[in-house]
mmCIF file of C-alpha atoms in Angstrom:
data_model
loop_
_atom_site.group_PDB
_atom_site.id
_atom_site.type_symbol
_atom_site.label_atom_id
_atom_site.label_comp_id
_atom_site.label_asym_id
_atom_site.label_seq_id
_atom_site.Cartn_x
_atom_site.Cartn_y
_atom_site.Cartn_z
ATOM 1 C CA MET A 169 23.863 -82.554 55.473
ATOM 2 C CA MET A 170 24.115 -79.576 53.723
ATOM 3 C CA ASP A 171 25.922 -78.795 51.098
ATOM 4 C CA ILE A 172 28.346 -75.834 52.163
ATOM 5 C CA SER A 173 28.082 -74.413 48.445
ATOM 6 C CA VAL A 174 24.352 -73.655 48.893
ATOM 7 C CA SER A 175 23.189 -70.132 47.673
ATOM 8 C CA GLN A 176 20.805 -67.821 48.596
ATOM 9 C CA SER A 177 19.268 -68.388 45.176
ATOM 10 C CA ALA A 178 19.416 -71.790 46.073
ATOM 11 C CA ILE A 179 17.277 -70.950 49.226
ATOM 12 C CA ALA A 180 15.152 -69.080 47.364
ATOM 13 C CA GLU A 181 14.096 -71.421 45.250
ATOM 14 C CA TRP A 182 13.478 -74.107 47.897
ATOM 15 C CA MET A 183 10.605 -71.850 49.133
ATOM 16 C CA GLN A 184 9.512 -70.455 46.419
ATOM 17 C CA ALA A 185 8.931 -74.440 45.339
ATOM 18 C CA TYR A 186 7.300 -74.896 48.829
ATOM 19 C CA ILE A 187 4.949 -72.763 48.593
ATOM 20 C CA GLY A 188 4.181 -72.905 45.078
ATOM 21 C CA ASP A 189 3.184 -76.169 46.004
ATOM 22 C CA PHE A 190 0.854 -75.625 48.866
ATOM 23 C CA LEU A 191 -0.471 -73.255 46.073
ATOM 24 C CA ASN A 192 -0.826 -75.554 43.444
ATOM 25 C CA VAL A 193 0.724 -73.189 41.087
ATOM 26 C CA ASP A 194 4.162 -73.245 39.477
ATOM 27 C CA ALA A 195 7.043 -72.168 41.923
ATOM 28 C CA GLN A 196 8.572 -69.471 38.933
ATOM 29 C CA GLN A 197 5.080 -67.740 39.546
ATOM 30 C CA VAL A 198 5.531 -67.661 44.091
ATOM 31 C CA ASP A 199 7.322 -64.133 43.895
ATOM 32 C CA VAL A 200 9.925 -63.600 46.036
ATOM 33 C CA GLN A 201 9.116 -60.026 46.990
ATOM 34 C CA THR A 202 5.569 -60.795 48.433
ATOM 35 C CA ASP A 203 4.817 -60.818 51.887
ATOM 36 C CA PHE A 204 4.343 -64.215 53.063
ATOM 37 C CA GLU A 205 0.284 -63.317 54.237
ATOM 38 C CA ARG A 206 -0.378 -62.668 51.201
ATOM 39 C CA PHE A 207 -0.550 -66.101 50.192
ATOM 40 C CA GLY A 208 -2.874 -66.894 52.962
ATOM 41 C CA LEU A 209 -0.594 -69.846 54.480
ATOM 42 C CA ASP A 210 -1.783 -70.866 57.419
ATOM 43 C CA SER A 211 -0.423 -71.919 60.611
ATOM 44 C CA ALA A 212 0.370 -75.661 60.002
ATOM 45 C CA ILE A 213 2.044 -74.839 56.892
ATOM 46 C CA VAL A 214 4.150 -71.770 58.450
ATOM 47 C CA VAL A 215 5.397 -74.865 61.167
ATOM 48 C CA SER A 216 6.160 -77.428 58.737
ATOM 49 C CA LEU A 217 8.270 -74.612 56.581
ATOM 50 C CA VAL A 218 10.329 -73.627 59.077
ATOM 51 C CA SER A 219 10.624 -77.067 60.426
ATOM 52 C CA GLU A 220 12.070 -78.625 56.523
ATOM 53 C CA LEU A 221 14.046 -75.591 56.286
ATOM 54 C CA GLU A 222 15.737 -76.028 59.840
ATOM 55 C CA GLU A 223 16.705 -79.859 58.738
ATOM 56 C CA TRP A 224 17.837 -79.045 55.334
ATOM 57 C CA LEU A 225 19.955 -76.344 56.241
ATOM 58 C CA GLU A 226 20.883 -77.927 59.967
ATOM 59 C CA LEU A 227 19.791 -74.484 61.704
ATOM 60 C CA GLU A 228 17.637 -74.084 64.686
ATOM 61 C CA LEU A 229 14.864 -71.420 63.626
ATOM 62 C CA SER A 230 12.089 -69.661 65.478
ATOM 63 C CA PRO A 231 9.076 -70.451 64.311
ATOM 64 C CA SER A 232 7.634 -66.816 64.351
ATOM 65 C CA LEU A 233 10.973 -65.646 61.401
ATOM 66 C CA LEU A 234 8.335 -65.538 59.161
ATOM 67 C CA PHE A 235 7.318 -62.566 60.565
ATOM 68 C CA GLU A 236 10.299 -61.118 61.484
ATOM 69 C CA TYR A 237 11.617 -61.737 57.684
ATOM 70 C CA PRO A 238 8.569 -61.625 55.795
ATOM 71 C CA THR A 239 9.305 -62.424 52.069
ATOM 72 C CA ILE A 240 11.149 -65.073 50.045
ATOM 73 C CA ASP A 241 13.821 -62.251 49.434
ATOM 74 C CA ALA A 242 13.874 -61.525 53.487
ATOM 75 C CA MET A 243 14.418 -64.956 54.495
ATOM 76 C CA SER A 244 16.544 -66.167 52.403
ATOM 77 C CA GLN A 245 19.070 -63.829 52.991
ATOM 78 C CA HIS A 246 18.514 -64.084 56.508
ATOM 79 C CA LEU A 247 19.252 -67.977 56.276
ATOM 80 C CA TYR A 248 22.647 -67.541 53.870
ATOM 81 C CA GLY A 249 23.752 -65.302 56.616
ATOM 82 C CA ARG A 250 23.304 -67.595 58.845
ATOM 83 C CA LYS A 251 24.463 -70.253 57.115
ATOM 84 C CA LEU A 252 27.788 -67.978 56.257
ATOM 85 C CA PRO A 253 30.258 -67.767 59.170
ATOM 86 C CA VAL A 254 29.801 -71.915 59.613
ATOM 87 C CA SER A 255 31.008 -72.062 55.953
ATOM 88 C CA SER A 256 33.564 -69.550 55.868
ATOM 89 C CA ALA A 257 35.012 -70.998 59.121
ATOM 90 C CA GLN A 258 35.505 -74.640 57.256
ATOM 91 C CA PRO A 259 39.454 -75.232 57.504
ATOM 92 C CA VAL A 260 41.542 -74.383 54.571
ATOM 93 C CA GLN A 261 42.528 -77.702 52.705
ATOM 94 C CA PRO A 262 46.670 -77.483 52.129
ATOM 95 C CA MET B 200 -26.976 -77.206 87.925
ATOM 96 C CA SER B 201 -28.226 -77.965 84.316
ATOM 97 C CA GLU B 202 -27.939 -80.960 82.060
ATOM 98 C CA LEU B 203 -24.456 -79.920 81.500
ATOM 99 C CA SER B 204 -22.204 -83.096 81.920
ATOM 100 C CA ALA B 205 -21.510 -83.150 85.947
ATOM 101 C CA GLN B 206 -18.315 -84.586 84.903
ATOM 102 C CA THR B 207 -16.931 -82.058 82.493
ATOM 103 C CA TRP B 208 -19.098 -79.022 83.885
ATOM 104 C CA GLY B 209 -16.257 -75.896 84.294
ATOM 105 C CA GLY B 210 -13.384 -78.244 82.805
ATOM 106 C CA SER B 211 -12.641 -81.891 82.690
ATOM 107 C CA ALA B 212 -10.264 -83.088 85.216
ATOM 108 C CA GLU B 213 -9.251 -85.752 82.925
ATOM 109 C CA GLY B 214 -8.177 -82.872 80.405
ATOM 110 C CA ILE B 215 -6.330 -81.125 82.690
ATOM 111 C CA ARG B 216 -4.392 -83.886 83.959
ATOM 112 C CA HIS B 217 -3.915 -85.419 80.513
ATOM 113 C CA HIS B 218 -2.078 -81.767 80.368
ATOM 114 C CA TYR B 219 -0.580 -81.287 83.576
ATOM 115 C CA ASP B 220 -0.159 -84.140 85.015
ATOM 116 C CA VAL B 221 2.859 -85.195 82.213
ATOM 117 C CA SER B 222 5.808 -84.858 84.352
ATOM 118 C CA HIS B 223 6.812 -81.934 86.503
ATOM 119 C CA ALA B 224 10.334 -82.524 86.152
ATOM 120 C CA PHE B 225 9.782 -82.126 82.707
ATOM 121 C CA TYR B 226 8.081 -78.493 82.907
ATOM 122 C CA SER B 227 11.003 -77.472 85.198
ATOM 123 C CA LEU B 228 13.312 -78.089 82.209
ATOM 124 C CA TRP B 229 11.751 -75.514 80.264
ATOM 125 C CA LEU B 230 9.697 -73.305 82.012
ATOM 126 C CA ASP B 231 10.911 -70.662 84.123
ATOM 127 C CA GLU B 232 12.149 -70.840 87.529
ATOM 128 C CA SER B 233 8.764 -70.291 89.292
ATOM 129 C CA MET B 234 7.030 -72.714 87.191
ATOM 130 C CA THR B 235 5.180 -69.907 85.408
ATOM 131 C CA TYR B 236 2.999 -71.862 83.084
ATOM 132 C CA SER B 237 1.483 -69.001 81.052
ATOM 133 C CA CYS B 238 1.763 -65.523 78.986
ATOM 134 C CA ALA B 239 4.360 -64.252 80.270
ATOM 135 C CA LEU B 240 4.026 -59.809 80.179
ATOM 136 C CA TRP B 241 6.260 -57.533 78.071
ATOM 137 C CA GLU B 242 5.503 -53.942 78.607
ATOM 138 C CA ALA B 243 6.912 -51.400 75.823
ATOM 139 C CA ASP B 244 9.285 -49.513 78.635
ATOM 140 C CA ALA B 245 11.183 -52.851 79.181
ATOM 141 C CA PRO B 246 10.989 -54.684 75.719
ATOM 142 C CA ASP B 247 14.209 -57.104 76.511
ATOM 143 C CA LEU B 248 12.998 -58.312 79.943
ATOM 144 C CA PRO B 249 14.277 -61.788 80.106
ATOM 145 C CA LEU B 250 10.956 -64.346 80.611
ATOM 146 C CA SER B 251 11.487 -65.034 84.289
ATOM 147 C CA LEU B 252 11.439 -61.207 85.190
ATOM 148 C CA ALA B 253 8.633 -60.905 82.587
ATOM 149 C CA GLN B 254 6.762 -63.691 84.092
ATOM 150 C CA GLN B 255 6.865 -61.893 87.372
ATOM 151 C CA GLN B 256 5.985 -58.622 85.800
ATOM 152 C CA LYS B 257 2.710 -60.966 84.738
ATOM 153 C CA LEU B 258 2.009 -62.159 88.102
ATOM 154 C CA ASP B 259 2.202 -58.665 89.677
ATOM 155 C CA PHE B 260 -0.055 -57.055 87.096
ATOM 156 C CA PHE B 261 -2.762 -59.287 88.093
ATOM 157 C CA ILE B 262 -2.087 -58.972 91.944
ATOM 158 C CA ARG B 263 -2.453 -55.250 91.863
ATOM 159 C CA ALA B 264 -5.167 -55.381 88.753
ATOM 160 C CA ALA B 265 -7.711 -57.678 91.469
ATOM 161 C CA GLY B 266 -6.971 -55.538 94.722
ATOM 162 C CA ALA B 267 -5.041 -58.118 96.480
ATOM 163 C CA VAL B 268 -1.823 -56.380 97.960
ATOM 164 C CA GLY B 269 -1.922 -56.620 101.639
ATOM 165 C CA ALA B 270 -5.343 -58.698 101.422
ATOM 166 C CA ALA B 271 -6.855 -61.033 103.996
ATOM 167 C CA CYS B 272 -8.167 -63.695 101.715
ATOM 168 C CA THR B 273 -7.903 -64.337 98.439
ATOM 169 C CA LEU B 274 -8.587 -66.856 95.332
ATOM 170 C CA ASP B 275 -6.736 -68.044 92.218
ATOM 171 C CA ILE B 276 -8.316 -70.637 90.195
ATOM 172 C CA GLY B 277 -6.549 -72.650 88.299
ATOM 173 C CA CYS B 278 -3.447 -72.017 90.724
ATOM 174 C CA GLY B 279 -0.895 -74.312 88.731
ATOM 175 C CA TRP B 280 2.436 -74.851 90.701
ATOM 176 C CA GLY B 281 1.816 -71.565 92.837
ATOM 177 C CA SER B 282 3.485 -68.776 91.648
ATOM 178 C CA LEU B 283 1.002 -66.139 92.115
ATOM 179 C CA LEU B 284 -0.194 -67.527 95.347
ATOM 180 C CA GLY B 285 3.802 -67.737 96.533
ATOM 181 C CA ARG B 286 3.717 -63.873 95.465
ATOM 182 C CA MET B 287 1.205 -62.952 97.021
ATOM 183 C CA THR B 288 1.503 -64.306 100.347
ATOM 184 C CA GLY B 289 5.161 -63.684 100.480
ATOM 185 C CA VAL B 290 5.957 -60.316 98.638
ATOM 186 C CA TYR B 291 2.407 -58.601 98.375
ATOM 187 C CA GLY B 292 1.136 -59.083 102.852
ATOM 188 C CA VAL B 293 -1.749 -61.850 101.807
ATOM 189 C CA ARG B 294 -2.214 -63.419 104.752
ATOM 190 C CA ARG B 295 -4.104 -66.505 103.292
ATOM 191 C CA ALA B 296 -4.157 -67.112 99.683
ATOM 192 C CA VAL B 297 -6.325 -70.015 98.367
ATOM 193 C CA GLY B 298 -5.496 -72.303 95.587
ATOM 194 C CA LEU B 299 -8.036 -74.532 93.226
ATOM 195 C CA THR B 300 -6.559 -76.994 90.939
ATOM 196 C CA LEU B 301 -7.893 -79.765 88.964
ATOM 197 C CA SER B 302 -3.819 -81.593 88.798
ATOM 198 C CA GLU B 303 -3.070 -83.663 91.766
ATOM 199 C CA ALA B 304 0.776 -83.435 90.597
ATOM 200 C CA GLN B 305 0.704 -79.934 90.806
ATOM 201 C CA ALA B 306 -1.419 -80.047 94.287
ATOM 202 C CA SER B 307 1.019 -82.184 95.790
ATOM 203 C CA TYR B 308 3.982 -80.120 94.717
ATOM 204 C CA LEU B 309 2.474 -77.100 95.881
ATOM 205 C CA ARG B 310 1.242 -78.626 99.001
ATOM 206 C CA SER B 311 5.369 -80.125 99.404
ATOM 207 C CA LEU B 312 6.627 -75.862 99.090
ATOM 208 C CA GLY B 313 5.025 -75.540 102.704
ATOM 209 C CA LEU B 314 4.610 -71.984 101.930
ATOM 210 C CA THR B 315 3.297 -69.899 104.651
ATOM 211 C CA GLY B 316 -0.287 -68.851 103.994
ATOM 212 C CA VAL B 317 -1.169 -70.825 101.353
ATOM 213 C CA GLU B 318 -3.912 -72.951 101.264
ATOM 214 C CA VAL B 319 -4.049 -75.588 97.950
ATOM 215 C CA ARG B 320 -7.838 -77.497 96.884
ATOM 216 C CA THR B 321 -7.759 -80.086 94.219
ATOM 217 C CA GLU B 322 -11.586 -78.794 92.990
ATOM 218 C CA SER B 323 -12.819 -77.178 90.649
ATOM 219 C CA TRP B 324 -14.589 -73.819 91.140
ATOM 220 C CA THR B 325 -17.939 -75.370 90.812
ATOM 221 C CA ALA B 326 -17.323 -77.359 93.385
ATOM 222 C CA HIS B 327 -15.914 -74.674 95.572
ATOM 223 C CA THR B 328 -17.628 -73.347 99.131
ATOM 224 C CA PRO B 329 -15.369 -70.343 100.337
ATOM 225 C CA THR B 330 -15.162 -70.000 104.092
ATOM 226 C CA ALA B 331 -14.729 -66.727 103.884
ATOM 227 C CA ALA B 332 -15.384 -64.240 101.089
ATOM 228 C CA TYR B 333 -12.893 -62.901 98.855
ATOM 229 C CA ASP B 334 -10.974 -59.388 98.743
ATOM 230 C CA ALA B 335 -9.650 -60.390 95.342
ATOM 231 C CA ILE B 336 -9.887 -62.913 92.559
ATOM 232 C CA VAL B 337 -7.599 -64.040 89.765
ATOM 233 C CA SER B 338 -7.425 -66.357 87.527
ATOM 234 C CA ILE B 339 -4.789 -67.100 84.656
ATOM 235 C CA GLY B 340 -4.932 -69.413 82.161
ATOM 236 C CA ALA B 341 -7.799 -71.857 83.602
ATOM 237 C CA PHE B 342 -10.883 -70.661 81.842
ATOM 238 C CA GLU B 343 -9.563 -72.059 78.804
ATOM 239 C CA HIS B 344 -10.403 -75.392 80.077
ATOM 240 C CA PHE B 345 -14.113 -74.286 81.306
ATOM 241 C CA ALA B 346 -16.188 -75.111 78.205
ATOM 242 C CA GLN B 347 -16.465 -77.879 76.089
ATOM 243 C CA PRO B 348 -15.349 -78.163 71.882
ATOM 244 C CA ASP B 349 -18.961 -79.644 71.321
ATOM 245 C CA GLN B 350 -20.565 -76.888 73.520
ATOM 246 C CA SER B 351 -22.613 -74.289 71.178
ATOM 247 C CA SER B 352 -21.905 -70.978 72.114
ATOM 248 C CA PRO B 353 -25.308 -70.411 74.142
ATOM 249 C CA GLU B 354 -23.841 -73.053 76.054
ATOM 250 C CA LYS B 355 -20.488 -72.026 76.635
ATOM 251 C CA ILE B 356 -22.159 -68.280 77.735
ATOM 252 C CA ARG B 357 -24.182 -70.368 80.320
ATOM 253 C CA VAL B 358 -20.738 -72.352 81.907
ATOM 254 C CA TYR B 359 -19.037 -69.063 82.049
ATOM 255 C CA ARG B 360 -21.662 -67.098 83.346
ATOM 256 C CA ALA B 361 -22.407 -69.536 86.225
ATOM 257 C CA PHE B 362 -18.555 -68.923 87.026
ATOM 258 C CA PHE B 363 -18.700 -65.239 87.131
ATOM 259 C CA GLU B 364 -22.030 -65.302 89.208
ATOM 260 C CA ARG B 365 -19.643 -67.390 91.289
ATOM 261 C CA CYS B 366 -16.965 -64.573 91.208
ATOM 262 C CA HIS B 367 -19.264 -62.318 92.011
ATOM 263 C CA ARG B 368 -20.637 -63.419 94.976
ATOM 264 C CA TRP B 369 -17.529 -64.458 96.281
ATOM 265 C CA LEU B 370 -15.826 -61.146 96.065
ATOM 266 C CA SER B 371 -16.085 -58.535 99.125
ATOM 267 C CA ALA B 372 -16.170 -54.770 98.175
ATOM 268 C CA PRO B 373 -13.474 -53.338 96.474
ATOM 269 C CA GLY B 374 -11.875 -56.493 95.323
ATOM 270 C CA ARG B 375 -12.011 -57.265 91.987
ATOM 271 C CA LEU B 376 -11.739 -60.031 89.368
ATOM 272 C CA SER B 377 -8.236 -60.172 87.204
ATOM 273 C CA LEU B 378 -8.642 -62.887 84.430
ATOM 274 C CA GLN B 379 -6.066 -63.994 81.611
ATOM 275 C CA THR B 380 -7.689 -66.404 78.912
ATOM 276 C CA ILE B 381 -6.515 -67.337 75.368
ATOM 277 C CA ALA B 382 -9.461 -66.567 73.257
ATOM 278 C CA TYR B 383 -10.556 -67.357 69.600
ATOM 279 C CA GLY B 384 -8.986 -64.270 66.833
ATOM 280 C CA THR B 385 -9.306 -64.932 63.803
ATOM 281 C CA LEU B 386 -9.331 -68.273 63.876
ATOM 282 C CA ARG B 387 -13.194 -70.578 63.557
ATOM 283 C CA PRO B 388 -14.543 -72.917 65.956
ATOM 284 C CA GLU B 389 -14.616 -75.320 63.156
ATOM 285 C CA GLU B 390 -10.866 -74.522 62.312
ATOM 286 C CA ALA B 391 -9.304 -75.120 65.396
ATOM 287 C CA ASN B 392 -6.090 -77.147 64.907
ATOM 288 C CA ARG B 393 -7.209 -80.653 65.534
ATOM 289 C CA PHE B 394 -4.043 -81.464 66.418
ATOM 290 C CA ILE B 395 -4.162 -79.109 69.851
ATOM 291 C CA GLN B 396 -7.471 -79.973 70.828
ATOM 292 C CA SER B 397 -6.662 -83.768 70.256
ATOM 293 C CA GLU B 398 -2.928 -84.086 71.239
ATOM 294 C CA ILE B 399 -2.785 -81.234 73.972
ATOM 295 C CA PHE B 400 -5.486 -80.202 75.391
ATOM 296 C CA PRO B 401 -8.543 -82.662 75.201
ATOM 297 C CA ASP B 402 -11.497 -81.883 76.464
ATOM 298 C CA SER B 403 -11.195 -77.807 75.824
ATOM 299 C CA GLU B 404 -12.595 -75.031 74.368
ATOM 300 C CA LEU B 405 -11.002 -71.117 73.672
ATOM 301 C CA PRO B 406 -13.478 -68.630 74.416
ATOM 302 C CA ARG B 407 -14.648 -65.727 72.102
ATOM 303 C CA LEU B 408 -14.478 -62.018 73.995
ATOM 304 C CA GLU B 409 -18.171 -61.129 72.865
ATOM 305 C CA GLU B 410 -18.837 -64.832 74.994
ATOM 306 C CA ILE B 411 -16.899 -63.808 78.011
ATOM 307 C CA VAL B 412 -18.693 -60.141 77.682
ATOM 308 C CA ALA B 413 -22.258 -61.732 77.290
ATOM 309 C CA ALA B 414 -21.908 -63.801 80.051
ATOM 310 C CA SER B 415 -20.260 -61.157 82.690
ATOM 311 C CA ASP B 416 -23.013 -58.875 81.743
ATOM 312 C CA GLY B 417 -24.888 -57.564 84.546
ATOM 313 C CA LEU B 418 -22.394 -58.164 86.709
ATOM 314 C CA PHE B 419 -19.286 -56.672 85.960
ATOM 315 C CA GLU B 420 -17.937 -53.947 84.114
ATOM 316 C CA LEU B 421 -14.951 -54.084 82.066
ATOM 317 C CA ALA B 422 -12.307 -52.109 83.666
ATOM 318 C CA LEU B 423 -9.497 -53.185 81.793
ATOM 319 C CA LEU B 424 -8.973 -55.313 78.665
ATOM 320 C CA ARG B 425 -5.798 -55.896 76.773
ATOM 321 C CA ASN B 426 -4.664 -58.610 73.905
ATOM 322 C CA ASP B 427 -1.137 -59.285 74.095
ATOM 323 C CA ARG B 428 -1.130 -62.115 71.715
ATOM 324 C CA LEU B 429 2.487 -60.966 70.637
ATOM 325 C CA ASP B 430 3.752 -61.902 74.579
ATOM 326 C CA TYR B 431 2.136 -64.752 73.978
ATOM 327 C CA ALA B 432 4.022 -65.589 71.111
ATOM 328 C CA ARG B 433 7.299 -64.899 72.141
ATOM 329 C CA THR B 434 6.330 -66.729 75.755
ATOM 330 C CA CYS B 435 5.730 -69.693 73.295
ATOM 331 C CA GLU B 436 9.494 -68.944 71.609
ATOM 332 C CA ALA B 437 10.937 -68.786 74.804
ATOM 333 C CA TRP B 438 9.923 -72.241 76.117
ATOM 334 C CA LEU B 439 10.199 -73.626 72.673
ATOM 335 C CA SER B 440 13.955 -72.510 73.030
ATOM 336 C CA ARG B 441 14.733 -73.646 76.420
ATOM 337 C CA LEU B 442 13.327 -77.158 75.926
ATOM 338 C CA ARG B 443 15.543 -77.104 72.661
ATOM 339 C CA SER B 444 18.025 -76.252 75.222
ATOM 340 C CA ARG B 445 17.842 -79.081 77.643
ATOM 341 C CA ARG B 446 16.271 -81.616 74.667
ATOM 342 C CA GLU B 447 18.353 -84.578 75.628
ATOM 343 C CA GLU B 448 17.011 -84.014 79.312
ATOM 344 C CA ALA B 449 13.556 -84.150 78.564
ATOM 345 C CA VAL B 450 13.455 -87.199 76.205
ATOM 346 C CA THR B 451 14.880 -89.354 79.376
ATOM 347 C CA LEU B 452 12.505 -87.889 81.080
ATOM 348 C CA VAL B 453 9.000 -88.234 78.795
ATOM 349 C CA GLY B 454 10.686 -89.731 75.877
ATOM 350 C CA GLU B 455 11.026 -88.685 72.000
ATOM 351 C CA PRO B 456 7.243 -88.788 70.949
ATOM 352 C CA VAL B 457 6.028 -86.536 74.061
ATOM 353 C CA VAL B 458 8.964 -84.531 73.249
ATOM 354 C CA GLU B 459 7.785 -83.749 69.484
ATOM 355 C CA ARG B 460 4.189 -83.072 70.278
ATOM 356 C CA TYR B 461 5.064 -80.559 72.463
ATOM 357 C CA GLU B 462 7.502 -78.699 70.218
ATOM 358 C CA ARG B 463 5.228 -78.833 67.764
ATOM 359 C CA TYR B 464 2.508 -77.574 69.594
ATOM 360 C CA LEU B 465 4.982 -74.725 71.295
ATOM 361 C CA LYS B 466 5.547 -74.198 67.393
ATOM 362 C CA LEU B 467 2.158 -73.422 65.833
ATOM 363 C CA SER B 468 1.072 -72.079 68.638
ATOM 364 C CA ALA B 469 2.911 -69.380 68.385
ATOM 365 C CA VAL B 470 2.675 -68.892 65.461
ATOM 366 C CA GLY B 471 -0.763 -68.495 66.055
ATOM 367 C CA PHE B 472 -0.825 -65.609 68.320
ATOM 368 C CA ARG B 473 1.624 -64.052 65.592
ATOM 369 C CA MET B 474 -1.578 -64.482 62.503
ATOM 370 C CA GLY B 475 -4.068 -63.287 64.937
ATOM 371 C CA LYS B 476 -5.596 -66.692 65.108
ATOM 372 C CA ILE B 477 -6.095 -66.816 68.200
ATOM 373 C CA GLY B 478 -5.174 -64.135 70.847
ATOM 374 C CA LEU B 479 -4.648 -63.429 74.586
ATOM 375 C CA LEU B 480 -7.216 -61.467 76.437
ATOM 376 C CA ARG B 481 -6.421 -59.820 80.284
ATOM 377 C CA LEU B 482 -9.589 -58.324 81.312
ATOM 378 C CA VAL B 483 -10.105 -56.499 85.160
ATOM 379 C CA LEU B 484 -13.588 -56.940 85.808
ATOM 380 C CA ARG B 485 -15.529 -54.827 88.781
ATOM 381 C CA PRO B 486 -18.207 -56.766 90.140
ATOM 382 C CA ILE B 487 -21.476 -54.723 89.507
ATOM 383 C CA ARG B 488 -23.435 -53.653 93.102
ATOM 384 C CA SER B 489 -24.490 -49.798 92.534
ATOM 385 C CA HIS B 490 -28.882 -49.957 93.114
ATOM 386 C CA TRP B 491 -28.684 -47.389 90.743
ATOM 387 C CA SER B 492 -28.639 -49.875 88.255
ATOM 388 C CA ARG B 493 -30.235 -52.943 88.772
ATOM 389 C CA PRO B 494 -28.503 -55.833 87.191
ATOM 390 C CA SER B 495 -31.451 -57.154 84.780
#
């Protein structure tokens, strides 16, 4: 279950680590404003990345989302935005 | 016939059944109501059509492109669950529409519909003998199954040419052949995804555009060519979304591993089309009849 306090930067860092692992480089070297296309990801990696994000964030995601939001910045902003209404809808504890 | 295997020449029946005989009920959960299992068509002037109307638009495109409107007799090679045959006879006034499929499940479903003017035959195009000339021929999503993964490009071209020779012979003037097929884009055959080749479409091999052009050279002139790969990405995404919304029923019908296999296949396909690794070709081919330019 996702921690409701997950931040946009946590999502971005997760994606940097995932892509860094694929490219065999340090996560910090994965630029958040570079188009995914430039990383040379193959279709299997794109599908795995989206599937793991789905599992972690408990969201149903289109496999083509990376083409609509083509950078880590854009994706993390979009995903954070989709989680936000759910998180904000949590009942306030008395 | 040649030294190529008689069992698989022009499409492996086992390979076709592996995929299409999974379960009619399963496919009906996530295909549109017409059971059209191929890429839909979205035109720029109506980009928001729902899947079912985009499928209908695709069928209409191919019917008109082949010159089938009001025809006496037409042929659908790879007729699936019969949506094109039904539309030809039910909407476009075709008097007799013959459909070929290698899937027994699809053929019996289609026969059970009892569509007037529709005749379904469980046979390959390689075994088909027409009883009369066809005024139009359409083939949507069958060409992908004609060649085998271990065939060289010249061997593939030989199979495709045999297909075009038959279509050319079977068509009466001024009939045309309209054709839709997935094709290799930037993906090289040796990089093709093994999961899809072994688990989803065994014994199938995609064509390259140049192989289609070479195979039809001298027989057909290319009247129209479109690559609508983004339409197929969108179609796969729509199918995936529908499958997910009926997931529990799907698991009950075919089990968790099969549902997971299809989810993965639809995701990989959607991404492959988005990336341009694979393309979706729509071709309209006009038979060359003129003696002014004798085919070599």
